Amino acid sequence: MKEDTRPEDFIGHAYTPQIGRMLPYGALINSKGIIVQVMTEEDYADL
Amino acid sequence: MNIVVDSDILFDSVKEKDPDNILRRLRNAGHRIFIPLTVLGEVMLTGITEKRRDDALRVMDFCDEIDPFWMIPNERLRGCCPCIDETDRRIHGLTDKTHLGYAAAYNTRRLAMHYFLTTDGELLHLTLLCKEKCNLRPPEIIDPDTLRTKLLNK
């Protein structure tokens, strides 16, 4: 995994626990195991 | 609407063979189903410990059909759980409170979680503190009959 990989870059990838560790703000996985949405700092900026 | 589902609802869904299955109807009406990782874990563990492997497998097959979104833990969840403790300290079910925590943790200004669907009487009277703490409309904790009335006109 490249050092400058952003959480959004994982959209479309199959979820793995290793990828999960790189998604501190969470993500939504579809029933096929594919990451379809990634939460980012912006989702929680004002909370 | 976005609906987070408790494990009891999933087990009930595979018991019912009729077309009135609430999750199937919600999906057909265009609503989105969300399942926390802890709910998935509870389904699997119940399958093992209560010798309900067939039910757990049926739940997995059913999830293929209703195509839910699986929710993974995030940093926010760790902040929402103590807030849920504060909501009502009489609730003792850590697992249930954690399921609820996912609904709160993924409830943001950009992605609202509208309902938490459960039959657990201990949770149904709760109102989460999302409004007071984060100025967000909290997910409404709701039972299947009430949700049918609200979203499915039945």
mmCIF file with all atom_site columns, C-alpha atoms in Angstrom:
data_model
loop_
_atom_site.group_PDB
_atom_site.id
_atom_site.type_symbol
_atom_site.label_atom_id
_atom_site.label_alt_id
_atom_site.label_comp_id
_atom_site.label_asym_id
_atom_site.label_entity_id
_atom_site.label_seq_id
_atom_site.pdbx_PDB_ins_code
_atom_site.Cartn_x
_atom_site.Cartn_y
_atom_site.Cartn_z
_atom_site.occupancy
_atom_site.B_iso_or_equiv
_atom_site.pdbx_formal_charge
_atom_site.auth_seq_id
_atom_site.auth_comp_id
_atom_site.auth_asym_id
_atom_site.auth_atom_id
_atom_site.pdbx_PDB_model_num
ATOM 1   C CA . MET A 1 1   ? 0.000   0.000   0.000  1.00 0.00 ? 1   MET A CA 1
ATOM 2   C CA . LYS A 1 2   ? 1.400   3.389   -0.959 1.00 0.00 ? 2   LYS A CA 1
ATOM 3   C CA . GLU A 1 3   ? 2.076   5.837   1.849  1.00 0.00 ? 3   GLU A CA 1
ATOM 4   C CA . ASP A 1 4   ? -0.109  8.530   0.328  1.00 0.00 ? 4   ASP A CA 1
ATOM 5   C CA . THR A 1 5   ? -3.135  6.257   -0.060 1.00 0.00 ? 5   THR A CA 1
ATOM 6   C CA . ARG A 1 6   ? -6.274  8.063   1.050  1.00 0.00 ? 6   ARG A CA 1
ATOM 7   C CA . PRO A 1 7   ? -9.233  6.240   2.663  1.00 0.00 ? 7   PRO A CA 1
ATOM 8   C CA . GLU A 1 8   ? -11.355 7.080   -0.389 1.00 0.00 ? 8   GLU A CA 1
ATOM 9   C CA . ASP A 1 9   ? -8.951  5.096   -2.553 1.00 0.00 ? 9   ASP A CA 1
ATOM 10  C CA . PHE A 1 10  ? -10.294 1.894   -0.996 1.00 0.00 ? 10  PHE A CA 1
ATOM 11  C CA . ILE A 1 11  ? -13.753 2.342   -2.485 1.00 0.00 ? 11  ILE A CA 1
ATOM 12  C CA . GLY A 1 12  ? -14.314 -0.571  -4.861 1.00 0.00 ? 12  GLY A CA 1
ATOM 13  C CA . HIS A 1 13  ? -11.839 -2.824  -3.031 1.00 0.00 ? 13  HIS A CA 1
ATOM 14  C CA . ALA A 1 14  ? -12.865 -5.965  -1.160 1.00 0.00 ? 14  ALA A CA 1
ATOM 15  C CA . TYR A 1 15  ? -12.821 -5.324  2.582  1.00 0.00 ? 15  TYR A CA 1
ATOM 16  C CA . THR A 1 16  ? -10.042 -6.948  4.583  1.00 0.00 ? 16  THR A CA 1
ATOM 17  C CA . PRO A 1 17  ? -9.114  -6.396  8.250  1.00 0.00 ? 17  PRO A CA 1
ATOM 18  C CA . GLN A 1 18  ? -5.842  -4.865  7.019  1.00 0.00 ? 18  GLN A CA 1
ATOM 19  C CA . ILE A 1 19  ? -7.742  -2.286  4.984  1.00 0.00 ? 19  ILE A CA 1
ATOM 20  C CA . GLY A 1 20  ? -10.132 -1.761  7.902  1.00 0.00 ? 20  GLY A CA 1
ATOM 21  C CA . ARG A 1 21  ? -7.214  -0.595  10.037 1.00 0.00 ? 21  ARG A CA 1
ATOM 22  C CA . MET A 1 22  ? -6.651  2.194   7.547  1.00 0.00 ? 22  MET A CA 1
ATOM 23  C CA . LEU A 1 23  ? -10.241 3.428   7.815  1.00 0.00 ? 23  LEU A CA 1
ATOM 24  C CA . PRO A 1 24  ? -10.429 5.164   11.210 1.00 0.00 ? 24  PRO A CA 1
ATOM 25  C CA . TYR A 1 25  ? -13.627 6.995   10.325 1.00 0.00 ? 25  TYR A CA 1
ATOM 26  C CA . GLY A 1 26  ? -15.353 3.812   9.151  1.00 0.00 ? 26  GLY A CA 1
ATOM 27  C CA . ALA A 1 27  ? -16.785 2.521   5.908  1.00 0.00 ? 27  ALA A CA 1
ATOM 28  C CA . LEU A 1 28  ? -19.816 0.820   4.496  1.00 0.00 ? 28  LEU A CA 1
ATOM 29  C CA . ILE A 1 29  ? -19.386 -2.589  2.909  1.00 0.00 ? 29  ILE A CA 1
ATOM 30  C CA . ASN A 1 30  ? -21.933 -4.094  0.525  1.00 0.00 ? 30  ASN A CA 1
ATOM 31  C CA . SER A 1 31  ? -23.233 -7.642  0.708  1.00 0.00 ? 31  SER A CA 1
ATOM 32  C CA . LYS A 1 32  ? -20.518 -8.777  -1.731 1.00 0.00 ? 32  LYS A CA 1
ATOM 33  C CA . GLY A 1 33  ? -17.825 -7.509  0.636  1.00 0.00 ? 33  GLY A CA 1
ATOM 34  C CA . ILE A 1 34  ? -16.914 -4.474  -1.438 1.00 0.00 ? 34  ILE A CA 1
ATOM 35  C CA . ILE A 1 35  ? -16.216 -1.106  0.193  1.00 0.00 ? 35  ILE A CA 1
ATOM 36  C CA . VAL A 1 36  ? -18.808 1.248   -1.258 1.00 0.00 ? 36  VAL A CA 1
ATOM 37  C CA . GLN A 1 37  ? -18.498 4.277   0.984  1.00 0.00 ? 37  GLN A CA 1
ATOM 38  C CA . VAL A 1 38  ? -15.718 5.571   3.177  1.00 0.00 ? 38  VAL A CA 1
ATOM 39  C CA . MET A 1 39  ? -16.286 7.982   6.021  1.00 0.00 ? 39  MET A CA 1
ATOM 40  C CA . THR A 1 40  ? -13.698 10.714  6.339  1.00 0.00 ? 40  THR A CA 1
ATOM 41  C CA . GLU A 1 41  ? -12.670 13.407  8.789  1.00 0.00 ? 41  GLU A CA 1
ATOM 42  C CA . GLU A 1 42  ? -15.060 15.759  6.996  1.00 0.00 ? 42  GLU A CA 1
ATOM 43  C CA . ASP A 1 43  ? -18.029 13.613  8.028  1.00 0.00 ? 43  ASP A CA 1
ATOM 44  C CA . TYR A 1 44  ? -17.184 14.296  11.652 1.00 0.00 ? 44  TYR A CA 1
ATOM 45  C CA . ALA A 1 45  ? -15.567 17.708  11.412 1.00 0.00 ? 45  ALA A CA 1
ATOM 46  C CA . ASP A 1 46  ? -18.235 19.595  13.354 1.00 0.00 ? 46  ASP A CA 1
ATOM 47  C CA . LEU A 1 47  ? -19.319 16.845  15.745 1.00 0.00 ? 47  LEU A CA 1
ATOM 48  C CA . MET B 2 1   ? -34.743 6.042   4.821  1.00 0.00 ? 1   MET B CA 1
ATOM 49  C CA . ASN B 2 2   ? -31.697 4.424   6.406  1.00 0.00 ? 2   ASN B CA 1
ATOM 50  C CA . ILE B 2 3   ? -32.469 1.661   8.882  1.00 0.00 ? 3   ILE B CA 1
ATOM 51  C CA . VAL B 2 4   ? -29.992 -0.035  11.218 1.00 0.00 ? 4   VAL B CA 1
ATOM 52  C CA . VAL B 2 5   ? -31.109 -3.542  12.145 1.00 0.00 ? 5   VAL B CA 1
ATOM 53  C CA . ASP B 2 6   ? -30.718 -5.532  15.384 1.00 0.00 ? 6   ASP B CA 1
ATOM 54  C CA . SER B 2 7   ? -29.963 -9.268  15.334 1.00 0.00 ? 7   SER B CA 1
ATOM 55  C CA . ASP B 2 8   ? -33.410 -10.302 16.603 1.00 0.00 ? 8   ASP B CA 1
ATOM 56  C CA . ILE B 2 9   ? -34.946 -8.788  13.475 1.00 0.00 ? 9   ILE B CA 1
ATOM 57  C CA . LEU B 2 10  ? -32.619 -10.833 11.266 1.00 0.00 ? 10  LEU B CA 1
ATOM 58  C CA . PHE B 2 11  ? -33.489 -14.076 13.066 1.00 0.00 ? 11  PHE B CA 1
ATOM 59  C CA . ASP B 2 12  ? -37.204 -13.244 12.869 1.00 0.00 ? 12  ASP B CA 1
ATOM 60  C CA . SER B 2 13  ? -36.838 -12.538 9.161  1.00 0.00 ? 13  SER B CA 1
ATOM 61  C CA . VAL B 2 14  ? -35.644 -16.034 8.353  1.00 0.00 ? 14  VAL B CA 1
ATOM 62  C CA . LYS B 2 15  ? -38.474 -17.554 10.395 1.00 0.00 ? 15  LYS B CA 1
ATOM 63  C CA . GLU B 2 16  ? -41.110 -15.827 8.351  1.00 0.00 ? 16  GLU B CA 1
ATOM 64  C CA . LYS B 2 17  ? -41.777 -17.386 5.000  1.00 0.00 ? 17  LYS B CA 1
ATOM 65  C CA . ASP B 2 18  ? -44.505 -14.991 4.035  1.00 0.00 ? 18  ASP B CA 1
ATOM 66  C CA . PRO B 2 19  ? -43.987 -12.121 1.602  1.00 0.00 ? 19  PRO B CA 1
ATOM 67  C CA . ASP B 2 20  ? -44.774 -9.659  4.388  1.00 0.00 ? 20  ASP B CA 1
ATOM 68  C CA . ASN B 2 21  ? -41.226 -9.952  5.739  1.00 0.00 ? 21  ASN B CA 1
ATOM 69  C CA . ILE B 2 22  ? -40.475 -6.425  6.924  1.00 0.00 ? 22  ILE B CA 1
ATOM 70  C CA . LEU B 2 23  ? -36.862 -6.179  5.707  1.00 0.00 ? 23  LEU B CA 1
ATOM 71  C CA . ARG B 2 24  ? -37.778 -7.479  2.249  1.00 0.00 ? 24  ARG B CA 1
ATOM 72  C CA . ARG B 2 25  ? -40.638 -4.996  2.051  1.00 0.00 ? 25  ARG B CA 1
ATOM 73  C CA . LEU B 2 26  ? -38.451 -2.112  3.219  1.00 0.00 ? 26  LEU B CA 1
ATOM 74  C CA . ARG B 2 27  ? -35.865 -2.941  0.536  1.00 0.00 ? 27  ARG B CA 1
ATOM 75  C CA . ASN B 2 28  ? -38.547 -3.241  -2.114 1.00 0.00 ? 28  ASN B CA 1
ATOM 76  C CA . ALA B 2 29  ? -39.826 0.179   -1.088 1.00 0.00 ? 29  ALA B CA 1
ATOM 77  C CA . GLY B 2 30  ? -36.356 1.656   -1.629 1.00 0.00 ? 30  GLY B CA 1
ATOM 78  C CA . HIS B 2 31  ? -35.177 1.955   1.966  1.00 0.00 ? 31  HIS B CA 1
ATOM 79  C CA . ARG B 2 32  ? -31.600 1.032   2.868  1.00 0.00 ? 32  ARG B CA 1
ATOM 80  C CA . ILE B 2 33  ? -30.657 -1.580  5.460  1.00 0.00 ? 33  ILE B CA 1
ATOM 81  C CA . PHE B 2 34  ? -27.509 -1.246  7.598  1.00 0.00 ? 34  PHE B CA 1
ATOM 82  C CA . ILE B 2 35  ? -26.059 -4.012  9.774  1.00 0.00 ? 35  ILE B CA 1
ATOM 83  C CA . PRO B 2 36  ? -23.364 -3.384  12.411 1.00 0.00 ? 36  PRO B CA 1
ATOM 84  C CA . LEU B 2 37  ? -20.452 -5.806  12.581 1.00 0.00 ? 37  LEU B CA 1
ATOM 85  C CA . THR B 2 38  ? -21.488 -6.685  16.155 1.00 0.00 ? 38  THR B CA 1
ATOM 86  C CA . VAL B 2 39  ? -24.916 -7.763  14.897 1.00 0.00 ? 39  VAL B CA 1
ATOM 87  C CA . LEU B 2 40  ? -23.245 -10.049 12.366 1.00 0.00 ? 40  LEU B CA 1
ATOM 88  C CA . GLY B 2 41  ? -21.061 -11.398 15.189 1.00 0.00 ? 41  GLY B CA 1
ATOM 89  C CA . GLU B 2 42  ? -24.073 -11.976 17.430 1.00 0.00 ? 42  GLU B CA 1
ATOM 90  C CA . VAL B 2 43  ? -25.840 -13.896 14.674 1.00 0.00 ? 43  VAL B CA 1
ATOM 91  C CA . MET B 2 44  ? -22.808 -16.142 14.169 1.00 0.00 ? 44  MET B CA 1
ATOM 92  C CA . LEU B 2 45  ? -22.256 -16.655 17.903 1.00 0.00 ? 45  LEU B CA 1
ATOM 93  C CA . THR B 2 46  ? -25.913 -17.472 18.503 1.00 0.00 ? 46  THR B CA 1
ATOM 94  C CA . GLY B 2 47  ? -25.673 -19.962 15.644 1.00 0.00 ? 47  GLY B CA 1
ATOM 95  C CA . ILE B 2 48  ? -22.786 -21.657 17.415 1.00 0.00 ? 48  ILE B CA 1
ATOM 96  C CA . THR B 2 49  ? -23.804 -21.482 21.074 1.00 0.00 ? 49  THR B CA 1
ATOM 97  C CA . GLU B 2 50  ? -27.512 -22.173 20.669 1.00 0.00 ? 50  GLU B CA 1
ATOM 98  C CA . LYS B 2 51  ? -27.020 -24.806 17.988 1.00 0.00 ? 51  LYS B CA 1
ATOM 99  C CA . ARG B 2 52  ? -28.783 -22.607 15.453 1.00 0.00 ? 52  ARG B CA 1
ATOM 100 C CA . ARG B 2 53  ? -26.247 -22.935 12.673 1.00 0.00 ? 53  ARG B CA 1
ATOM 101 C CA . ASP B 2 54  ? -29.001 -23.410 10.102 1.00 0.00 ? 54  ASP B CA 1
ATOM 102 C CA . ASP B 2 55  ? -30.672 -20.183 11.220 1.00 0.00 ? 55  ASP B CA 1
ATOM 103 C CA . ALA B 2 56  ? -27.341 -18.318 11.051 1.00 0.00 ? 56  ALA B CA 1
ATOM 104 C CA . LEU B 2 57  ? -26.739 -19.625 7.531  1.00 0.00 ? 57  LEU B CA 1
ATOM 105 C CA . ARG B 2 58  ? -30.272 -18.653 6.540  1.00 0.00 ? 58  ARG B CA 1
ATOM 106 C CA . VAL B 2 59  ? -29.574 -15.143 7.848  1.00 0.00 ? 59  VAL B CA 1
ATOM 107 C CA . MET B 2 60  ? -26.467 -14.960 5.639  1.00 0.00 ? 60  MET B CA 1
ATOM 108 C CA . ASP B 2 61  ? -28.443 -16.113 2.584  1.00 0.00 ? 61  ASP B CA 1
ATOM 109 C CA . PHE B 2 62  ? -31.168 -13.630 3.434  1.00 0.00 ? 62  PHE B CA 1
ATOM 110 C CA . CYS B 2 63  ? -28.572 -10.847 3.628  1.00 0.00 ? 63  CYS B CA 1
ATOM 111 C CA . ASP B 2 64  ? -27.503 -11.695 0.083  1.00 0.00 ? 64  ASP B CA 1
ATOM 112 C CA . GLU B 2 65  ? -31.089 -11.037 -0.909 1.00 0.00 ? 65  GLU B CA 1
ATOM 113 C CA . ILE B 2 66  ? -31.702 -7.775  0.936  1.00 0.00 ? 66  ILE B CA 1
ATOM 114 C CA . ASP B 2 67  ? -28.217 -6.462  0.131  1.00 0.00 ? 67  ASP B CA 1
ATOM 115 C CA . PRO B 2 68  ? -27.497 -4.534  3.336  1.00 0.00 ? 68  PRO B CA 1
ATOM 116 C CA . PHE B 2 69  ? -24.560 -2.286  4.104  1.00 0.00 ? 69  PHE B CA 1
ATOM 117 C CA . TRP B 2 70  ? -22.225 -3.754  6.711  1.00 0.00 ? 70  TRP B CA 1
ATOM 118 C CA . MET B 2 71  ? -20.952 -1.190  9.234  1.00 0.00 ? 71  MET B CA 1
ATOM 119 C CA . ILE B 2 72  ? -17.418 -1.570  10.577 1.00 0.00 ? 72  ILE B CA 1
ATOM 120 C CA . PRO B 2 73  ? -16.154 -0.021  13.834 1.00 0.00 ? 73  PRO B CA 1
ATOM 121 C CA . ASN B 2 74  ? -14.757 3.486   13.717 1.00 0.00 ? 74  ASN B CA 1
ATOM 122 C CA . GLU B 2 75  ? -13.269 6.010   16.085 1.00 0.00 ? 75  GLU B CA 1
ATOM 123 C CA . ARG B 2 76  ? -16.625 7.720   16.475 1.00 0.00 ? 76  ARG B CA 1
ATOM 124 C CA . LEU B 2 77  ? -18.157 4.546   17.872 1.00 0.00 ? 77  LEU B CA 1
ATOM 125 C CA . ARG B 2 78  ? -15.797 4.767   20.830 1.00 0.00 ? 78  ARG B CA 1
ATOM 126 C CA . GLY B 2 79  ? -17.240 8.184   21.639 1.00 0.00 ? 79  GLY B CA 1
ATOM 127 C CA . CYS B 2 80  ? -20.872 7.245   21.098 1.00 0.00 ? 80  CYS B CA 1
ATOM 128 C CA . CYS B 2 81  ? -20.876 4.242   23.459 1.00 0.00 ? 81  CYS B CA 1
ATOM 129 C CA . PRO B 2 82  ? -20.254 6.269   26.663 1.00 0.00 ? 82  PRO B CA 1
ATOM 130 C CA . CYS B 2 83  ? -22.906 8.703   25.485 1.00 0.00 ? 83  CYS B CA 1
ATOM 131 C CA . ILE B 2 84  ? -25.383 5.824   25.172 1.00 0.00 ? 84  ILE B CA 1
ATOM 132 C CA . ASP B 2 85  ? -24.422 4.690   28.691 1.00 0.00 ? 85  ASP B CA 1
ATOM 133 C CA . GLU B 2 86  ? -25.322 8.173   29.845 1.00 0.00 ? 86  GLU B CA 1
ATOM 134 C CA . THR B 2 87  ? -28.719 7.941   28.123 1.00 0.00 ? 87  THR B CA 1
ATOM 135 C CA . ASP B 2 88  ? -29.967 5.317   30.531 1.00 0.00 ? 88  ASP B CA 1
ATOM 136 C CA . ARG B 2 89  ? -27.749 3.511   32.994 1.00 0.00 ? 89  ARG B CA 1
ATOM 137 C CA . ARG B 2 90  ? -30.421 0.904   33.681 1.00 0.00 ? 90  ARG B CA 1
ATOM 138 C CA . ILE B 2 91  ? -29.684 -0.784  30.364 1.00 0.00 ? 91  ILE B CA 1
ATOM 139 C CA . HIS B 2 92  ? -27.281 -3.601  31.037 1.00 0.00 ? 92  HIS B CA 1
ATOM 140 C CA . GLY B 2 93  ? -26.902 -5.254  27.631 1.00 0.00 ? 93  GLY B CA 1
ATOM 141 C CA . LEU B 2 94  ? -23.448 -4.233  26.435 1.00 0.00 ? 94  LEU B CA 1
ATOM 142 C CA . THR B 2 95  ? -23.994 -5.923  23.093 1.00 0.00 ? 95  THR B CA 1
ATOM 143 C CA . ASP B 2 96  ? -27.255 -4.114  22.468 1.00 0.00 ? 96  ASP B CA 1
ATOM 144 C CA . LYS B 2 97  ? -25.768 -0.790  23.497 1.00 0.00 ? 97  LYS B CA 1
ATOM 145 C CA . THR B 2 98  ? -22.894 -1.367  21.100 1.00 0.00 ? 98  THR B CA 1
ATOM 146 C CA . HIS B 2 99  ? -25.287 -2.136  18.231 1.00 0.00 ? 99  HIS B CA 1
ATOM 147 C CA . LEU B 2 100 ? -26.996 1.162   19.037 1.00 0.00 ? 100 LEU B CA 1
ATOM 148 C CA . GLY B 2 101 ? -23.595 2.828   19.131 1.00 0.00 ? 101 GLY B CA 1
ATOM 149 C CA . TYR B 2 102 ? -23.075 1.995   15.464 1.00 0.00 ? 102 TYR B CA 1
ATOM 150 C CA . ALA B 2 103 ? -26.360 3.689   14.559 1.00 0.00 ? 103 ALA B CA 1
ATOM 151 C CA . ALA B 2 104 ? -25.209 6.800   16.412 1.00 0.00 ? 104 ALA B CA 1
ATOM 152 C CA . ALA B 2 105 ? -21.625 6.651   15.109 1.00 0.00 ? 105 ALA B CA 1
ATOM 153 C CA . TYR B 2 106 ? -22.666 6.580   11.457 1.00 0.00 ? 106 TYR B CA 1
ATOM 154 C CA . ASN B 2 107 ? -25.328 9.245   11.970 1.00 0.00 ? 107 ASN B CA 1
ATOM 155 C CA . THR B 2 108 ? -23.738 12.399  10.551 1.00 0.00 ? 108 THR B CA 1
ATOM 156 C CA . ARG B 2 109 ? -24.861 15.516  8.751  1.00 0.00 ? 109 ARG B CA 1
ATOM 157 C CA . ARG B 2 110 ? -23.947 13.869  5.451  1.00 0.00 ? 110 ARG B CA 1
ATOM 158 C CA . LEU B 2 111 ? -25.422 10.430  6.153  1.00 0.00 ? 111 LEU B CA 1
ATOM 159 C CA . ALA B 2 112 ? -28.399 10.250  8.495  1.00 0.00 ? 112 ALA B CA 1
ATOM 160 C CA . MET B 2 113 ? -29.354 7.032   10.226 1.00 0.00 ? 113 MET B CA 1
ATOM 161 C CA . HIS B 2 114 ? -33.107 7.394   10.607 1.00 0.00 ? 114 HIS B CA 1
ATOM 162 C CA . TYR B 2 115 ? -34.144 4.271   12.534 1.00 0.00 ? 115 TYR B CA 1
ATOM 163 C CA . PHE B 2 116 ? -32.758 1.497   14.726 1.00 0.00 ? 116 PHE B CA 1
ATOM 164 C CA . LEU B 2 117 ? -35.088 -1.476  14.283 1.00 0.00 ? 117 LEU B CA 1
ATOM 165 C CA . THR B 2 118 ? -35.384 -3.880  17.221 1.00 0.00 ? 118 THR B CA 1
ATOM 166 C CA . THR B 2 119 ? -37.880 -5.846  19.280 1.00 0.00 ? 119 THR B CA 1
ATOM 167 C CA . ASP B 2 120 ? -35.821 -5.367  22.470 1.00 0.00 ? 120 ASP B CA 1
ATOM 168 C CA . GLY B 2 121 ? -38.171 -3.789  24.994 1.00 0.00 ? 121 GLY B CA 1
ATOM 169 C CA . GLU B 2 122 ? -35.259 -2.454  27.036 1.00 0.00 ? 122 GLU B CA 1
ATOM 170 C CA . LEU B 2 123 ? -34.147 -0.260  24.146 1.00 0.00 ? 123 LEU B CA 1
ATOM 171 C CA . LEU B 2 124 ? -37.477 0.843   22.720 1.00 0.00 ? 124 LEU B CA 1
ATOM 172 C CA . HIS B 2 125 ? -38.128 3.595   25.249 1.00 0.00 ? 125 HIS B CA 1
ATOM 173 C CA . LEU B 2 126 ? -34.727 5.239   24.716 1.00 0.00 ? 126 LEU B CA 1
ATOM 174 C CA . THR B 2 127 ? -34.046 8.522   23.012 1.00 0.00 ? 127 THR B CA 1
ATOM 175 C CA . LEU B 2 128 ? -30.398 8.934   22.138 1.00 0.00 ? 128 LEU B CA 1
ATOM 176 C CA . LEU B 2 129 ? -28.650 12.163  23.076 1.00 0.00 ? 129 LEU B CA 1
ATOM 177 C CA . CYS B 2 130 ? -27.516 13.028  19.528 1.00 0.00 ? 130 CYS B CA 1
ATOM 178 C CA . LYS B 2 131 ? -29.529 16.262  19.565 1.00 0.00 ? 131 LYS B CA 1
ATOM 179 C CA . GLU B 2 132 ? -28.159 17.490  22.885 1.00 0.00 ? 132 GLU B CA 1
ATOM 180 C CA . LYS B 2 133 ? -24.572 16.404  22.283 1.00 0.00 ? 133 LYS B CA 1
ATOM 181 C CA . CYS B 2 134 ? -24.051 16.870  18.538 1.00 0.00 ? 134 CYS B CA 1
ATOM 182 C CA . ASN B 2 135 ? -27.097 18.779  17.319 1.00 0.00 ? 135 ASN B CA 1
ATOM 183 C CA . LEU B 2 136 ? -28.118 15.827  15.142 1.00 0.00 ? 136 LEU B CA 1
ATOM 184 C CA . ARG B 2 137 ? -31.502 14.180  14.885 1.00 0.00 ? 137 ARG B CA 1
ATOM 185 C CA . PRO B 2 138 ? -31.028 10.834  16.683 1.00 0.00 ? 138 PRO B CA 1
ATOM 186 C CA . PRO B 2 139 ? -31.928 7.531   15.058 1.00 0.00 ? 139 PRO B CA 1
ATOM 187 C CA . GLU B 2 140 ? -35.390 6.611   16.306 1.00 0.00 ? 140 GLU B CA 1
ATOM 188 C CA . ILE B 2 141 ? -35.450 3.266   18.125 1.00 0.00 ? 141 ILE B CA 1
ATOM 189 C CA . ILE B 2 142 ? -38.472 1.518   16.761 1.00 0.00 ? 142 ILE B CA 1
ATOM 190 C CA . ASP B 2 143 ? -40.239 -1.852  16.685 1.00 0.00 ? 143 ASP B CA 1
ATOM 191 C CA . PRO B 2 144 ? -41.310 -3.555  13.439 1.00 0.00 ? 144 PRO B CA 1
ATOM 192 C CA . ASP B 2 145 ? -45.051 -2.851  13.779 1.00 0.00 ? 145 ASP B CA 1
ATOM 193 C CA . THR B 2 146 ? -44.508 0.860   14.303 1.00 0.00 ? 146 THR B CA 1
ATOM 194 C CA . LEU B 2 147 ? -42.046 1.041   11.420 1.00 0.00 ? 147 LEU B CA 1
ATOM 195 C CA . ARG B 2 148 ? -44.504 -0.751  9.134  1.00 0.00 ? 148 ARG B CA 1
ATOM 196 C CA . THR B 2 149 ? -47.104 1.866   9.986  1.00 0.00 ? 149 THR B CA 1
ATOM 197 C CA . LYS B 2 150 ? -44.689 4.713   9.359  1.00 0.00 ? 150 LYS B CA 1
ATOM 198 C CA . LEU B 2 151 ? -42.969 3.545   6.186  1.00 0.00 ? 151 LEU B CA 1
ATOM 199 C CA . LEU B 2 152 ? -45.081 0.805   4.647  1.00 0.00 ? 152 LEU B CA 1
ATOM 200 C CA . ASN B 2 153 ? -48.594 2.102   5.389  1.00 0.00 ? 153 ASN B CA 1
ATOM 201 C CA . LYS B 2 154 ? -49.521 -1.108  7.163  1.00 0.00 ? 154 LYS B CA 1
#
